[in-house]
C-alpha cells in the first residue's frame, strides 16, 4: 500500500530583507492541507546569504519552529521522518539535493526571488517563474552543463517574491505625502529609484570576469560605473527629482559587502536617500521611474507597471561569458518598450528588453522632469512583459506551488516507498554510510 504524504522538509532560500518570511506562505498552505512541515534555514556554510545571528532572536521564525542547519550532518538529521524535500531555489543547494536523493527522498524546488536566475541544483522537478526561465535553464544546461530535469518536470507557476504571509504584511504608508515626509522628499516632484550593484561586490567580480586583466584595468572598469552613478545623482538633483537608492541585497550580506561602507559611499550625495528594505513595497507603489546601468531590476519595476531607464549601459561591455549571453533569449522585441513598435534596437548588452526607455546621462534630467509623461506603458506591452518574465501576476503563485508539491509527492511516494519501505524500513541508504531511524507512529 502506497503511503500518504504526511511530512515535508521545507528549505528556505536567499535571505531578502524586504520579504524575509515569504517561504512561510508555503508552509502555512501545506499545513492547511494536513501536511506536517519542518522548516529549516541553512546557515552560512550552506547558504552564504543567511544572517545566522538574527535567527534565534526572530520571534516570527521561532513561532514557525524554524531550525538552523549549519552542517550536512544537521541537514541529514532534519530530514528524518520527512518524505519529500522542498527547496526555495538557491545557487549552493546542489549538495543538499544530493544528500536528500542519496537517502531516497524526492526533491522539488520553487522560485521565491526576482532576477532572471533559477538554480535547478539537481532536483527532480522545478517550479519556475516564466517561459523565459525555461529557455534560460535549457541554455545553461547546453552551454555550462548545469543539471536540468526533463521538460515535463519543469512547471511554470510564477514567483512568490512579492507575496507576503497573512500576518506579516509589508510596511505601508497611507499616501504618497506620508512616504515622502518619511524620507524628506518633495511630494510635488517625481520619485526616481536608482538600482546599483553592490559597490564592493561588483569590484570583486570584475577580476573574476576578466581574468586576463591587471589591477589597473579592473579598477578603471569599476571606476567607470562609479562615475556614472555620480552623474546620475547629479542629473537627478538638476531635475529636482527625488532620488532613492535601492541597495542590492548583496549590500546587506556580510560575506560580500560591508554595509557601513555601502552607506558611506552613497552618503557622499546628501540629496539622495537610501531606501529601507522594509519599505520596498511602498517604494514600488509611489515611485515614478527606475534607473540603472547593468541592473536586472527593470524586471521588478515592470512587475509593478513602472518604467525603467537604462543609462549609458551600451558604453561598457559585459564579459563574454554564457551567463551574460542568456539575456538575449527573450522573445520580446529588443530594447526599451518606448521603441518596440517603431524602432526595436538591441541597445543594452546587459539586459535585452524592458518596459521604459534608454537615456544618455547628459539627457537624463529631461527624462526625470516628468517620467510618467515621457515613458507611458501600453497595457498590452506590460502584459507581454509579465507573461515573458513573471509567468503571471495574479498573486496565486503560492497556491500553484503548493498544488504542484502535493501532486509531486503523491506521484513519487510509491517509488520512494518501494526503495525504503517507509515508514518501517531498515537498511543502508544509497551511500552506505548513514542509517536513518524509521518515522515515528
Short mmCIF file of C-alpha atoms in Angstrom, two decimals, residues 114-410:
data_model
loop_
_atom_site.label_atom_id
_atom_site.label_comp_id
_atom_site.label_asym_id
_atom_site.label_seq_id
_atom_site.Cartn_x
_atom_site.Cartn_y
_atom_site.Cartn_z
CA UNK A 114 13.09 38.07 -8.75
CA UNK A 115 16.00 38.49 -11.15
CA UNK A 116 16.45 36.08 -14.03
CA UNK A 117 18.11 33.22 -12.14
CA UNK A 118 16.62 29.88 -11.19
CA UNK A 119 19.03 27.22 -9.93
CA UNK A 120 17.82 23.69 -10.53
CA UNK A 121 20.59 22.30 -8.26
CA UNK A 122 19.68 18.81 -9.49
CA UNK A 123 16.11 18.45 -8.19
CA UNK A 124 13.66 16.13 -9.96
CA UNK A 125 11.03 18.84 -10.54
CA UNK A 126 11.43 22.61 -10.95
CA UNK A 127 8.62 25.07 -10.37
CA UNK A 128 9.80 28.08 -12.34
CA UNK A 129 8.73 31.65 -12.83
CA UNK A 130 8.13 32.04 -16.58
CA UNK A 131 8.74 30.91 -20.19
CA UNK A 132 11.96 32.96 -20.20
CA UNK A 133 13.19 30.98 -17.18
CA UNK A 134 12.59 27.73 -19.08
CA UNK A 135 14.71 28.94 -22.02
CA UNK A 136 17.36 30.15 -19.57
CA UNK A 137 17.63 26.75 -17.87
CA UNK A 138 17.90 24.98 -21.20
CA UNK A 139 20.60 27.41 -22.35
CA UNK A 140 22.60 26.95 -19.13
CA UNK A 141 22.32 23.19 -19.47
CA UNK A 142 23.58 23.25 -23.05
CA UNK A 143 26.38 25.78 -22.56
CA UNK A 144 27.53 25.17 -18.98
CA UNK A 145 26.33 21.64 -18.27
CA UNK A 146 24.10 22.66 -15.37
CA UNK A 147 21.60 19.97 -14.32
CA UNK A 148 18.16 20.10 -15.95
CA UNK A 149 15.10 17.97 -15.26
CA UNK A 150 13.09 16.56 -18.17
CA UNK A 151 10.84 19.11 -19.87
CA UNK A 152 7.70 17.57 -18.36
CA UNK A 153 9.15 18.14 -14.88
CA UNK A 154 9.51 21.90 -15.39
CA UNK A 155 6.31 23.75 -14.50
CA UNK A 156 5.58 27.48 -14.84
CA UNK A 157 3.92 28.74 -11.65
CA UNK A 158 5.20 32.31 -11.11
CA UNK A 159 7.14 33.64 -8.12
CA UNK A 160 6.30 34.46 -4.51
CA UNK A 161 8.94 37.22 -4.36
CA UNK A 162 6.22 39.79 -3.73
CA UNK A 163 3.72 37.66 -1.82
CA UNK A 164 3.59 38.16 1.94
CA UNK A 165 2.29 35.98 4.78
CA UNK A 166 -1.11 36.99 6.09
CA UNK A 167 0.23 38.08 9.47
CA UNK A 168 3.39 39.76 8.17
CA UNK A 169 2.31 42.29 5.58
CA UNK A 170 4.83 44.89 4.38
CA UNK A 171 5.17 48.30 5.96
CA UNK A 172 2.73 50.67 4.30
CA UNK A 173 2.13 54.41 4.15
CA UNK A 174 -1.35 55.91 3.83
CA UNK A 175 -0.36 58.12 0.92
CA UNK A 176 2.49 59.50 -1.16
CA UNK A 177 2.82 62.57 1.05
CA UNK A 178 3.45 60.49 4.14
CA UNK A 179 6.03 58.36 2.31
CA UNK A 180 7.81 61.47 1.05
CA UNK A 181 7.74 63.04 4.51
CA UNK A 182 9.45 59.96 5.97
CA UNK A 183 12.35 60.34 3.53
CA UNK A 184 12.41 64.13 3.37
CA UNK A 185 11.29 64.16 -0.29
CA UNK A 186 9.22 66.73 -2.19
CA UNK A 187 5.81 65.12 -2.88
CA UNK A 188 5.26 67.54 -5.77
CA UNK A 189 8.25 66.18 -7.70
CA UNK A 190 8.79 62.75 -9.33
CA UNK A 191 10.40 59.90 -7.40
CA UNK A 192 13.20 58.02 -9.17
CA UNK A 193 14.88 54.92 -7.75
CA UNK A 194 18.44 54.00 -8.65
CA UNK A 195 19.26 50.28 -8.51
CA UNK A 196 23.07 49.95 -8.27
CA UNK A 197 25.02 46.75 -7.89
CA UNK A 198 26.70 46.15 -4.54
CA UNK A 199 29.65 48.55 -4.71
CA UNK A 200 32.22 46.26 -3.12
CA UNK A 201 30.91 43.02 -4.61
CA UNK A 202 30.89 44.41 -8.13
CA UNK A 203 34.54 45.47 -7.81
CA UNK A 204 35.44 41.93 -6.71
CA UNK A 205 33.51 40.34 -9.56
CA UNK A 206 35.33 42.26 -12.26
CA UNK A 207 38.58 40.42 -11.55
CA UNK A 208 36.69 37.11 -11.80
CA UNK A 209 35.00 38.08 -15.07
CA UNK A 210 38.16 39.39 -16.76
CA UNK A 211 40.86 37.06 -15.50
CA UNK A 212 43.41 38.38 -18.00
CA UNK A 213 43.19 41.94 -16.67
CA UNK A 214 45.67 43.57 -14.32
CA UNK A 215 44.55 45.57 -11.29
CA UNK A 216 44.73 48.87 -13.16
CA UNK A 217 42.24 47.62 -15.76
CA UNK A 218 39.95 46.22 -13.09
CA UNK A 219 39.97 49.50 -11.17
CA UNK A 220 39.32 51.54 -14.33
CA UNK A 221 36.33 49.41 -15.30
CA UNK A 222 34.91 49.73 -11.80
CA UNK A 223 35.53 53.48 -11.71
CA UNK A 224 33.54 53.93 -14.92
CA UNK A 225 30.42 52.68 -13.12
CA UNK A 226 31.10 54.80 -10.05
CA UNK A 227 31.47 57.88 -12.23
CA UNK A 228 28.15 57.13 -13.96
CA UNK A 229 26.40 56.66 -10.63
CA UNK A 230 27.71 60.08 -9.60
CA UNK A 231 26.43 61.65 -12.82
CA UNK A 232 23.00 60.06 -12.35
CA UNK A 233 22.81 61.54 -8.86
CA UNK A 234 23.80 64.95 -10.20
CA UNK A 235 21.28 64.84 -13.05
CA UNK A 236 18.50 63.92 -10.61
CA UNK A 237 19.46 66.92 -8.48
CA UNK A 238 19.46 69.14 -11.57
CA UNK A 239 15.93 67.96 -12.44
CA UNK A 240 14.79 68.49 -8.83
CA UNK A 241 13.75 64.84 -8.91
CA UNK A 242 13.59 62.89 -5.67
CA UNK A 243 16.17 60.10 -5.81
CA UNK A 244 16.09 56.94 -3.72
CA UNK A 245 18.84 54.32 -3.70
CA UNK A 246 17.62 50.72 -3.54
CA UNK A 247 20.68 48.86 -2.32
CA UNK A 248 21.38 45.48 -3.85
CA UNK A 249 20.67 42.54 -1.48
CA UNK A 250 24.41 41.85 -1.52
CA UNK A 251 24.96 45.13 0.30
CA UNK A 252 23.47 43.54 3.41
CA UNK A 253 25.27 40.20 3.08
CA UNK A 254 28.24 40.39 5.43
CA UNK A 255 30.32 37.88 3.48
CA UNK A 256 30.04 40.01 0.33
CA UNK A 257 29.94 43.64 1.45
CA UNK A 258 30.39 45.84 4.47
CA UNK A 259 27.01 47.56 4.88
CA UNK A 260 28.61 50.56 6.59
CA UNK A 261 30.90 51.05 3.60
CA UNK A 262 27.94 50.85 1.22
CA UNK A 263 26.09 53.53 3.18
CA UNK A 264 29.18 55.72 3.38
CA UNK A 265 29.56 55.61 -0.39
CA UNK A 266 26.00 56.82 -1.08
CA UNK A 267 26.02 59.36 1.72
CA UNK A 268 28.52 61.41 -0.25
CA UNK A 269 25.44 62.57 -2.23
CA UNK A 270 23.42 64.24 0.57
CA UNK A 271 20.39 64.95 -1.65
CA UNK A 272 19.69 61.21 -2.22
CA UNK A 273 18.06 58.86 0.26
CA UNK A 274 18.74 55.17 0.88
CA UNK A 275 15.57 53.10 0.88
CA UNK A 276 14.93 50.98 3.96
CA UNK A 277 14.41 47.36 2.82
CA UNK A 278 11.13 47.06 4.72
CA UNK A 279 9.74 49.95 2.64
CA UNK A 280 10.34 48.24 -0.70
CA UNK A 281 6.66 47.61 -1.44
CA UNK A 282 5.77 51.20 -0.58
CA UNK A 283 8.54 52.33 -2.92
CA UNK A 284 7.06 50.34 -5.79
CA UNK A 285 3.71 51.95 -5.08
CA UNK A 286 4.93 55.55 -5.06
CA UNK A 287 7.99 55.54 -7.36
CA UNK A 288 7.64 57.01 -10.84
CA UNK A 289 10.68 55.51 -12.58
CA UNK A 290 13.60 53.14 -12.01
CA UNK A 291 17.18 53.82 -13.08
CA UNK A 292 20.17 51.57 -13.63
CA UNK A 293 23.19 50.73 -15.73
CA UNK A 294 23.56 46.96 -15.55
CA UNK A 295 20.83 46.06 -13.07
CA UNK A 296 18.09 43.49 -13.76
CA UNK A 297 15.68 45.48 -11.59
CA UNK A 298 13.80 46.51 -14.72
CA UNK A 299 12.04 43.20 -14.06
CA UNK A 300 10.72 44.40 -10.71
CA UNK A 301 9.71 47.86 -11.86
CA UNK A 302 7.89 46.31 -14.81
CA UNK A 303 6.06 43.93 -12.49
CA UNK A 304 4.62 46.99 -10.74
CA UNK A 305 3.86 48.74 -14.03
CA UNK A 306 6.61 51.32 -13.63
CA UNK A 307 9.08 52.32 -16.38
CA UNK A 308 12.81 51.70 -16.11
CA UNK A 309 15.55 53.74 -17.78
CA UNK A 310 18.95 52.26 -18.61
CA UNK A 311 21.63 54.95 -18.61
CA UNK A 312 24.68 54.69 -20.91
CA UNK A 313 24.65 50.92 -20.50
CA UNK A 314 25.82 50.40 -24.08
CA UNK A 315 29.09 52.23 -23.44
CA UNK A 316 30.62 49.43 -21.38
CA UNK A 317 30.62 45.76 -22.38
CA UNK A 318 29.86 42.84 -20.10
CA UNK A 319 32.25 39.88 -20.01
CA UNK A 320 31.95 37.29 -22.77
CA UNK A 321 30.53 34.61 -20.52
CA UNK A 322 27.50 32.37 -21.15
CA UNK A 323 25.61 33.81 -18.19
CA UNK A 324 25.64 37.23 -19.87
CA UNK A 325 24.60 35.84 -23.25
CA UNK A 326 21.42 34.41 -21.80
CA UNK A 327 19.71 37.82 -21.61
CA UNK A 328 19.13 37.62 -25.38
CA UNK A 329 16.83 34.61 -25.02
CA UNK A 330 13.72 36.75 -24.69
CA UNK A 331 11.07 36.54 -27.40
CA UNK A 332 10.05 40.18 -26.86
CA UNK A 333 11.34 42.93 -29.15
CA UNK A 334 14.83 44.15 -28.16
CA UNK A 335 15.41 47.41 -26.35
CA UNK A 336 13.03 49.65 -24.42
CA UNK A 337 9.27 49.42 -24.90
CA UNK A 338 9.33 53.10 -25.93
CA UNK A 339 10.64 51.80 -29.29
CA UNK A 340 9.14 48.30 -29.56
CA UNK A 341 6.63 49.37 -32.20
CA UNK A 342 8.78 51.87 -34.08
CA UNK A 343 12.48 51.02 -33.95
CA UNK A 344 13.26 48.00 -31.74
CA UNK A 345 17.01 48.07 -31.20
CA UNK A 346 19.35 45.86 -29.21
CA UNK A 347 20.97 48.79 -27.42
CA UNK A 348 21.60 47.38 -23.94
CA UNK A 349 24.09 44.48 -23.68
CA UNK A 350 23.21 43.93 -20.01
CA UNK A 351 19.51 43.31 -20.48
CA UNK A 352 17.65 42.53 -23.69
CA UNK A 353 14.20 44.08 -23.34
CA UNK A 354 12.28 46.11 -20.77
CA UNK A 355 9.38 48.47 -20.11
CA UNK A 356 10.61 52.05 -20.24
CA UNK A 357 13.35 53.88 -22.07
CA UNK A 358 17.04 54.50 -22.63
CA UNK A 359 18.99 57.70 -21.98
CA UNK A 360 22.38 59.27 -22.19
CA UNK A 361 23.39 60.58 -18.79
CA UNK A 362 23.56 64.17 -20.05
CA UNK A 363 19.93 63.89 -21.23
CA UNK A 364 18.63 62.22 -18.08
CA UNK A 365 17.47 65.40 -16.34
CA UNK A 366 14.97 65.97 -19.14
CA UNK A 367 13.53 62.49 -18.70
CA UNK A 368 13.35 62.84 -14.91
CA UNK A 369 11.44 66.10 -15.10
CA UNK A 370 8.25 64.13 -15.90
CA UNK A 371 8.99 60.41 -16.38
CA UNK A 372 5.33 59.36 -16.30
CA UNK A 373 4.57 61.54 -19.31
CA UNK A 374 7.84 60.72 -21.07
CA UNK A 375 7.57 56.93 -20.66
CA UNK A 376 3.96 55.70 -20.81
CA UNK A 377 3.48 51.93 -20.65
CA UNK A 378 0.99 50.31 -23.02
CA UNK A 379 -1.14 47.75 -21.11
CA UNK A 380 -0.64 45.23 -23.92
CA UNK A 381 3.13 45.62 -23.70
CA UNK A 382 3.02 45.29 -19.96
CA UNK A 383 1.05 42.03 -20.15
CA UNK A 384 3.53 40.64 -22.68
CA UNK A 385 6.36 41.55 -20.32
CA UNK A 386 4.65 39.88 -17.35
CA UNK A 387 3.98 36.70 -19.32
CA UNK A 388 7.56 36.55 -20.59
CA UNK A 389 9.42 37.16 -17.33
CA UNK A 390 6.95 36.53 -14.49
CA UNK A 391 4.54 33.99 -15.96
CA UNK A 392 1.59 35.65 -14.25
CA UNK A 393 0.86 38.33 -11.68
CA UNK A 394 -2.41 37.09 -10.19
CA UNK A 395 -0.94 36.65 -6.69
CA UNK A 396 -1.73 32.92 -6.80
CA UNK A 397 1.78 31.57 -7.30
CA UNK A 398 1.83 30.16 -3.75
CA UNK A 399 -1.34 28.18 -4.42
CA UNK A 400 0.11 26.74 -7.63
CA UNK A 401 3.38 25.87 -5.88
CA UNK A 402 1.58 24.01 -3.10
CA UNK A 403 -0.64 22.15 -5.59
CA UNK A 404 2.47 21.04 -7.50
CA UNK A 405 4.25 19.97 -4.31
CA UNK A 406 1.29 17.84 -3.25
CA UNK A 407 0.91 16.28 -6.70
CA UNK A 408 4.66 15.60 -6.94
CA UNK A 409 4.63 13.99 -3.51
CA UNK A 410 1.79 11.67 -4.35
#
